[in-house]
Amino acid sequence: MIAALGLTALLSVAGCSEQHEQRTEPVRPVLYMKAEPQEQRTYGFVGTVEPRYSTSLAFRVLGRIVSREVDVGDLVKKGETVAAIDPTALDLAVQAARADLASAEAQFANASASEERQRALLDQGNISEAIYDAALQGRDAASAGVEKAQAALSKAEDQRGYAQLRSDFDGVVSQVAAQVGQVVAAGQTVMTIARSDIREAVVDIPDSMIGDISVGMPFDVVLQSAPAIRASGQVREIAPQSDAATRTRRVRITLDDPQSAFRLGATITATRQVPTQPSVVLPISALLEENGKTSVWVVDPATQTVGTQEVNIVARNAHSFTAGNIADGTYVVTAGVHSLEEGQKVKFQEGAER
């Protein structure tokens, strides 16, 4: 009897102890973020500054490069000589063409004199018409020979001028593809000259976003090395096909009077703000995914308890996601979402908003 009463007393004490432990369970502190929906979304795309116009320069004749007057980054003027090939063979070709012309002119002089003699004899009745016609044809053939030799000389002299490579416009050397001493074929690229007066920001935009981009759309362009330096621009061209590997399309944005700091090859970020439905960007650690549903934990400030709220994800990446149906001022838990329970008491940890 005494043992039974003792056991009952022990059980009663244990039960009271458990109830006391439940009542004194500590309130969990949480990290949180106060939702502030944005009605504009900013898109940024990294790219480079490139010229709108550039051209590859090449010699028109075969030859060995004997000089190159410029290097990458050098400024050139229209008509300036930038490289030259050995002109020896071209000089010899000009000399040969001049000799051929002199020979043709001598033949024409002889044929003309012969034609005049034969005509005099024909007038005197000393030769037949056939003999005179032959002399006349000889003169005409010699005249054609002179014209042919003159054309050959003009061509040889033109080709002699091709020994020097000149820039077609004011610009900057963006690439050098041949060195002094190298033998280059006609049409083989020696260097590339880019016009520096019209510059463009060139960026690659994902296929999933290209539908929001159109020709003429304005962009703000920021120089990455100096974010305070900016320029405005408009989309000039959108590639008709996407890159098979990256699934992006190349977009060219013409810059409006950019500062000199926007040098060719400089890295830039092209940004644009697009009106959207109100949405909130949250860290990926706030997202709870269970049973095919996406939700977040929200805190009721009145009761200091948490509850789940399903969210519509507009966009996401490895670090954050954008939810489109969270009201302004909602307190969203941003960490430890897998260890909370519906209705659990929490408290805002001091300095924990993020």
Short mmCIF file of N, CA and C in Angstrom, two decimals, residues 17-141:
data_model
loop_
_atom_site.label_atom_id
_atom_site.label_comp_id
_atom_site.label_asym_id
_atom_site.label_seq_id
_atom_site.Cartn_x
_atom_site.Cartn_y
_atom_site.Cartn_z
N SER A 17 6.47 17.87 -13.76
CA SER A 17 7.76 18.31 -14.30
C SER A 17 7.69 18.48 -15.81
N GLU A 18 7.01 17.48 -16.51
CA GLU A 18 6.89 17.56 -17.97
C GLU A 18 6.08 18.77 -18.36
N GLN A 19 4.96 19.03 -17.65
CA GLN A 19 4.13 20.18 -17.97
C GLN A 19 4.92 21.47 -17.77
N HIS A 20 5.75 21.49 -16.74
CA HIS A 20 6.54 22.68 -16.47
C HIS A 20 7.55 22.93 -17.59
N GLU A 21 8.15 21.80 -18.09
CA GLU A 21 9.12 21.92 -19.18
C GLU A 21 8.44 22.44 -20.43
N GLN A 22 7.20 21.96 -20.74
CA GLN A 22 6.49 22.42 -21.92
C GLN A 22 6.16 23.91 -21.80
N ARG A 23 5.78 24.31 -20.58
CA ARG A 23 5.41 25.71 -20.41
C ARG A 23 6.61 26.63 -20.53
N THR A 24 7.79 26.14 -20.23
CA THR A 24 8.97 27.00 -20.23
C THR A 24 9.83 26.79 -21.48
N GLU A 25 9.24 26.18 -22.54
CA GLU A 25 10.00 25.99 -23.79
C GLU A 25 10.41 27.36 -24.33
N PRO A 26 11.69 27.57 -24.64
CA PRO A 26 12.16 28.90 -25.06
C PRO A 26 11.55 29.31 -26.39
N VAL A 27 11.27 30.62 -26.52
CA VAL A 27 10.77 31.18 -27.78
C VAL A 27 11.94 31.31 -28.74
N ARG A 28 11.75 30.83 -29.94
CA ARG A 28 12.87 30.78 -30.90
C ARG A 28 13.08 32.13 -31.59
N PRO A 29 14.30 32.64 -31.58
CA PRO A 29 14.59 33.85 -32.35
C PRO A 29 14.73 33.50 -33.84
N VAL A 30 14.32 34.40 -34.72
CA VAL A 30 14.39 34.13 -36.16
C VAL A 30 15.00 35.32 -36.89
N LEU A 31 15.65 34.98 -38.00
CA LEU A 31 16.09 36.01 -38.94
C LEU A 31 14.92 36.32 -39.85
N TYR A 32 14.76 37.57 -40.21
CA TYR A 32 13.58 37.93 -40.99
C TYR A 32 13.91 39.06 -41.97
N MET A 33 12.96 39.28 -42.86
CA MET A 33 13.04 40.40 -43.80
C MET A 33 11.65 41.00 -43.93
N LYS A 34 11.57 42.31 -43.90
CA LYS A 34 10.30 42.98 -44.10
C LYS A 34 10.10 43.21 -45.59
N ALA A 35 9.02 42.66 -46.12
CA ALA A 35 8.77 42.71 -47.56
C ALA A 35 8.48 44.13 -48.03
N GLU A 36 9.15 44.52 -49.11
CA GLU A 36 8.91 45.81 -49.74
C GLU A 36 8.79 45.56 -51.25
N PRO A 37 7.60 45.27 -51.73
CA PRO A 37 7.42 44.95 -53.15
C PRO A 37 7.90 46.08 -54.06
N GLN A 38 8.55 45.68 -55.15
CA GLN A 38 9.03 46.63 -56.15
C GLN A 38 8.17 46.51 -57.41
N GLU A 39 7.82 47.66 -57.98
CA GLU A 39 7.01 47.66 -59.20
C GLU A 39 7.86 47.84 -60.45
N GLN A 40 9.18 47.92 -60.28
CA GLN A 40 10.10 47.95 -61.40
C GLN A 40 11.21 46.95 -61.14
N ARG A 41 11.62 46.29 -62.19
CA ARG A 41 12.70 45.32 -62.08
C ARG A 41 13.87 45.80 -62.93
N THR A 42 15.06 45.76 -62.36
CA THR A 42 16.24 46.21 -63.08
C THR A 42 16.99 45.00 -63.62
N TYR A 43 17.22 45.01 -64.94
CA TYR A 43 17.99 43.96 -65.58
C TYR A 43 19.37 44.51 -65.93
N GLY A 44 20.39 43.73 -65.69
CA GLY A 44 21.76 44.13 -66.03
C GLY A 44 22.46 43.05 -66.83
N PHE A 45 23.16 43.47 -67.88
CA PHE A 45 23.86 42.52 -68.75
C PHE A 45 25.29 43.02 -68.95
N VAL A 46 26.24 42.12 -68.72
CA VAL A 46 27.66 42.48 -68.86
C VAL A 46 28.08 42.30 -70.31
N GLY A 47 28.87 43.24 -70.80
CA GLY A 47 29.35 43.16 -72.17
C GLY A 47 30.61 43.99 -72.36
N THR A 48 30.92 44.34 -73.59
CA THR A 48 32.11 45.11 -73.91
C THR A 48 31.77 46.23 -74.90
N VAL A 49 32.67 47.20 -74.96
CA VAL A 49 32.53 48.28 -75.93
C VAL A 49 33.20 47.85 -77.23
N GLU A 50 32.49 47.95 -78.32
CA GLU A 50 33.02 47.57 -79.63
C GLU A 50 32.69 48.66 -80.64
N PRO A 51 33.47 48.73 -81.73
CA PRO A 51 33.16 49.73 -82.76
C PRO A 51 31.98 49.29 -83.60
N ARG A 52 31.23 50.26 -84.09
CA ARG A 52 30.15 49.90 -85.02
C ARG A 52 30.73 49.53 -86.38
N TYR A 53 31.80 50.26 -86.77
CA TYR A 53 32.40 50.00 -88.08
C TYR A 53 33.86 49.60 -87.90
N SER A 54 34.27 48.57 -88.57
CA SER A 54 35.68 48.16 -88.60
C SER A 54 35.93 47.45 -89.93
N THR A 55 37.19 47.43 -90.33
CA THR A 55 37.51 46.79 -91.60
C THR A 55 38.84 46.07 -91.49
N SER A 56 38.96 44.97 -92.20
CA SER A 56 40.20 44.20 -92.25
C SER A 56 41.00 44.67 -93.46
N LEU A 57 42.23 45.10 -93.23
CA LEU A 57 43.08 45.57 -94.31
C LEU A 57 43.95 44.43 -94.82
N ALA A 58 44.11 44.36 -96.15
CA ALA A 58 44.92 43.32 -96.76
C ALA A 58 45.58 43.88 -98.02
N PHE A 59 46.76 43.36 -98.34
CA PHE A 59 47.41 43.74 -99.59
C PHE A 59 46.66 43.11 -100.76
N ARG A 60 46.67 43.79 -101.89
CA ARG A 60 45.98 43.28 -103.07
C ARG A 60 46.87 42.38 -103.91
N VAL A 61 48.16 42.32 -103.55
CA VAL A 61 49.10 41.50 -104.30
C VAL A 61 49.94 40.67 -103.33
N LEU A 62 50.48 39.58 -103.84
CA LEU A 62 51.37 38.72 -103.05
C LEU A 62 52.66 39.46 -102.75
N GLY A 63 53.21 39.25 -101.54
CA GLY A 63 54.49 39.87 -101.23
C GLY A 63 54.95 39.60 -99.81
N ARG A 64 56.19 40.00 -99.54
CA ARG A 64 56.78 39.84 -98.20
C ARG A 64 56.75 41.19 -97.50
N ILE A 65 56.21 41.19 -96.28
CA ILE A 65 56.10 42.44 -95.53
C ILE A 65 57.49 42.91 -95.10
N VAL A 66 57.80 44.17 -95.46
CA VAL A 66 59.11 44.73 -95.09
C VAL A 66 58.98 45.81 -94.02
N SER A 67 57.78 46.30 -93.78
CA SER A 67 57.60 47.30 -92.72
C SER A 67 56.16 47.29 -92.23
N ARG A 68 56.02 47.60 -90.93
CA ARG A 68 54.69 47.79 -90.35
C ARG A 68 54.79 48.98 -89.42
N GLU A 69 54.05 50.02 -89.73
CA GLU A 69 54.23 51.30 -89.06
C GLU A 69 53.41 51.46 -87.78
N VAL A 70 52.46 50.59 -87.55
CA VAL A 70 51.56 50.75 -86.40
C VAL A 70 51.44 49.44 -85.64
N ASP A 71 50.91 49.55 -84.42
CA ASP A 71 50.65 48.37 -83.59
C ASP A 71 49.25 48.51 -82.99
N VAL A 72 48.84 47.48 -82.26
CA VAL A 72 47.51 47.49 -81.66
C VAL A 72 47.36 48.69 -80.72
N GLY A 73 46.25 49.40 -80.88
CA GLY A 73 45.98 50.56 -80.04
C GLY A 73 46.41 51.88 -80.64
N ASP A 74 47.20 51.85 -81.72
CA ASP A 74 47.65 53.09 -82.34
C ASP A 74 46.52 53.75 -83.13
N LEU A 75 46.50 55.08 -83.10
CA LEU A 75 45.53 55.84 -83.88
C LEU A 75 46.09 56.07 -85.28
N VAL A 76 45.24 55.97 -86.29
CA VAL A 76 45.66 56.18 -87.67
C VAL A 76 44.71 57.17 -88.34
N LYS A 77 45.23 57.84 -89.37
CA LYS A 77 44.44 58.78 -90.15
C LYS A 77 44.10 58.16 -91.51
N LYS A 78 43.04 58.68 -92.12
CA LYS A 78 42.65 58.20 -93.44
C LYS A 78 43.79 58.44 -94.43
N GLY A 79 44.15 57.39 -95.18
CA GLY A 79 45.21 57.48 -96.17
C GLY A 79 46.60 57.23 -95.62
N GLU A 80 46.74 57.08 -94.31
CA GLU A 80 48.06 56.85 -93.70
C GLU A 80 48.57 55.45 -94.05
N THR A 81 49.87 55.35 -94.38
CA THR A 81 50.49 54.06 -94.67
C THR A 81 50.71 53.30 -93.37
N VAL A 82 50.20 52.08 -93.31
CA VAL A 82 50.32 51.29 -92.08
C VAL A 82 51.27 50.10 -92.24
N ALA A 83 51.53 49.69 -93.49
CA ALA A 83 52.44 48.57 -93.74
C ALA A 83 52.85 48.60 -95.21
N ALA A 84 53.93 47.87 -95.53
CA ALA A 84 54.41 47.81 -96.91
C ALA A 84 55.05 46.46 -97.19
N ILE A 85 54.96 46.03 -98.44
CA ILE A 85 55.62 44.80 -98.87
C ILE A 85 56.80 45.15 -99.78
N ASP A 86 57.69 44.19 -100.00
CA ASP A 86 58.85 44.38 -100.86
C ASP A 86 58.38 44.74 -102.28
N PRO A 87 58.77 45.92 -102.81
CA PRO A 87 58.26 46.34 -104.12
C PRO A 87 59.13 45.90 -105.29
N THR A 88 60.20 45.13 -105.04
CA THR A 88 61.15 44.80 -106.11
C THR A 88 60.46 44.17 -107.31
N ALA A 89 59.69 43.13 -107.08
CA ALA A 89 59.02 42.44 -108.18
C ALA A 89 58.03 43.36 -108.89
N LEU A 90 57.40 44.23 -108.15
CA LEU A 90 56.44 45.16 -108.75
C LEU A 90 57.16 46.22 -109.58
N ASP A 91 58.33 46.67 -109.09
CA ASP A 91 59.12 47.63 -109.86
C ASP A 91 59.57 47.02 -111.18
N LEU A 92 60.00 45.77 -111.14
CA LEU A 92 60.42 45.08 -112.37
C LEU A 92 59.25 44.93 -113.33
N ALA A 93 58.08 44.67 -112.79
CA ALA A 93 56.90 44.54 -113.64
C ALA A 93 56.59 45.86 -114.34
N VAL A 94 56.79 46.98 -113.64
CA VAL A 94 56.57 48.30 -114.24
C VAL A 94 57.59 48.54 -115.35
N GLN A 95 58.85 48.20 -115.08
CA GLN A 95 59.89 48.38 -116.10
C GLN A 95 59.58 47.54 -117.35
N ALA A 96 59.16 46.31 -117.14
CA ALA A 96 58.84 45.45 -118.27
C ALA A 96 57.66 46.00 -119.06
N ALA A 97 56.68 46.53 -118.36
CA ALA A 97 55.50 47.10 -119.04
C ALA A 97 55.89 48.33 -119.85
N ARG A 98 56.80 49.14 -119.31
CA ARG A 98 57.26 50.31 -120.05
C ARG A 98 58.03 49.90 -121.31
N ALA A 99 58.84 48.86 -121.19
CA ALA A 99 59.58 48.37 -122.36
C ALA A 99 58.63 47.84 -123.42
N ASP A 100 57.61 47.13 -122.98
CA ASP A 100 56.62 46.61 -123.93
C ASP A 100 55.89 47.76 -124.63
N LEU A 101 55.61 48.82 -123.90
CA LEU A 101 54.93 49.96 -124.51
C LEU A 101 55.84 50.63 -125.53
N ALA A 102 57.12 50.78 -125.19
CA ALA A 102 58.06 51.39 -126.14
C ALA A 102 58.15 50.55 -127.42
N SER A 103 58.19 49.24 -127.25
CA SER A 103 58.24 48.36 -128.42
C SER A 103 56.97 48.49 -129.26
N ALA A 104 55.83 48.54 -128.59
CA ALA A 104 54.56 48.66 -129.31
C ALA A 104 54.47 49.99 -130.04
N GLU A 105 54.97 51.05 -129.42
CA GLU A 105 54.95 52.36 -130.08
C GLU A 105 55.86 52.37 -131.30
N ALA A 106 57.01 51.69 -131.20
CA ALA A 106 57.92 51.62 -132.36
C ALA A 106 57.27 50.84 -133.50
N GLN A 107 56.62 49.75 -133.16
CA GLN A 107 55.92 48.97 -134.19
C GLN A 107 54.80 49.79 -134.84
N PHE A 108 54.13 50.59 -134.05
CA PHE A 108 53.07 51.42 -134.60
C PHE A 108 53.64 52.48 -135.53
N ALA A 109 54.78 53.06 -135.14
CA ALA A 109 55.41 54.07 -136.00
C ALA A 109 55.79 53.45 -137.34
N ASN A 110 56.38 52.26 -137.32
CA ASN A 110 56.75 51.60 -138.57
C ASN A 110 55.53 51.27 -139.41
N ALA A 111 54.49 50.75 -138.74
CA ALA A 111 53.28 50.38 -139.48
C ALA A 111 52.61 51.61 -140.07
N SER A 112 52.65 52.73 -139.35
CA SER A 112 52.05 53.97 -139.87
C SER A 112 52.81 54.47 -141.09
N ALA A 113 54.14 54.43 -141.00
CA ALA A 113 54.96 54.86 -142.15
C ALA A 113 54.72 53.97 -143.36
N SER A 114 54.63 52.68 -143.12
CA SER A 114 54.37 51.75 -144.22
C SER A 114 53.02 52.01 -144.86
N GLU A 115 52.02 52.29 -144.01
CA GLU A 115 50.67 52.55 -144.55
C GLU A 115 50.67 53.80 -145.41
N GLU A 116 51.42 54.84 -145.00
CA GLU A 116 51.47 56.07 -145.78
C GLU A 116 52.14 55.83 -147.14
N ARG A 117 53.22 55.04 -147.16
CA ARG A 117 53.90 54.74 -148.43
C ARG A 117 52.99 53.97 -149.37
N GLN A 118 52.31 52.96 -148.80
CA GLN A 118 51.43 52.14 -149.63
C GLN A 118 50.26 52.97 -150.17
N ARG A 119 49.80 53.93 -149.42
CA ARG A 119 48.70 54.77 -149.89
C ARG A 119 49.16 55.65 -151.05
N ALA A 120 50.39 56.17 -150.94
CA ALA A 120 50.93 56.98 -152.05
C ALA A 120 51.06 56.15 -153.31
N LEU A 121 51.54 54.93 -153.16
CA LEU A 121 51.69 54.06 -154.33
C LEU A 121 50.33 53.70 -154.91
N LEU A 122 49.33 53.54 -154.01
CA LEU A 122 47.99 53.22 -154.49
C LEU A 122 47.43 54.38 -155.30
N ASP A 123 47.68 55.60 -154.82
CA ASP A 123 47.19 56.78 -155.54
C ASP A 123 47.82 56.89 -156.93
N GLN A 124 49.07 56.41 -157.05
CA GLN A 124 49.77 56.44 -158.35
C GLN A 124 49.39 55.27 -159.23
N GLY A 125 48.64 54.33 -158.65
CA GLY A 125 48.23 53.16 -159.41
C GLY A 125 49.31 52.11 -159.54
N ASN A 126 50.31 52.19 -158.64
CA ASN A 126 51.43 51.23 -158.73
C ASN A 126 51.19 49.96 -157.91
N ILE A 127 50.19 49.93 -157.01
CA ILE A 127 49.89 48.71 -156.24
C ILE A 127 48.39 48.48 -156.24
N SER A 128 48.04 47.28 -155.85
CA SER A 128 46.61 46.92 -155.82
C SER A 128 46.00 47.35 -154.48
N GLU A 129 44.68 47.33 -154.46
CA GLU A 129 43.95 47.64 -153.23
C GLU A 129 44.27 46.63 -152.12
N ALA A 130 44.48 45.37 -152.47
CA ALA A 130 44.76 44.33 -151.48
C ALA A 130 46.04 44.61 -150.73
N ILE A 131 47.06 45.09 -151.45
CA ILE A 131 48.34 45.38 -150.79
C ILE A 131 48.16 46.54 -149.81
N TYR A 132 47.41 47.55 -150.23
CA TYR A 132 47.19 48.70 -149.34
C TYR A 132 46.37 48.28 -148.11
N ASP A 133 45.36 47.45 -148.34
CA ASP A 133 44.53 47.00 -147.21
C ASP A 133 45.37 46.26 -146.18
N ALA A 134 46.33 45.46 -146.63
CA ALA A 134 47.20 44.74 -145.70
C ALA A 134 48.02 45.71 -144.87
N ALA A 135 48.52 46.79 -145.51
CA ALA A 135 49.30 47.79 -144.79
C ALA A 135 48.43 48.52 -143.77
N LEU A 136 47.18 48.80 -144.16
CA LEU A 136 46.26 49.48 -143.24
C LEU A 136 45.94 48.60 -142.03
N GLN A 137 45.73 47.32 -142.28
CA GLN A 137 45.46 46.40 -141.17
C GLN A 137 46.67 46.29 -140.24
N GLY A 138 47.87 46.33 -140.82
CA GLY A 138 49.07 46.28 -140.00
C GLY A 138 49.18 47.49 -139.09
N ARG A 139 48.80 48.67 -139.62
CA ARG A 139 48.83 49.87 -138.78
C ARG A 139 47.80 49.79 -137.66
N ASP A 140 46.59 49.32 -137.99
CA ASP A 140 45.55 49.21 -136.96
C ASP A 140 45.94 48.22 -135.87
N ALA A 141 46.57 47.11 -136.28
CA ALA A 141 47.01 46.11 -135.29
C ALA A 141 48.08 46.69 -134.39
#
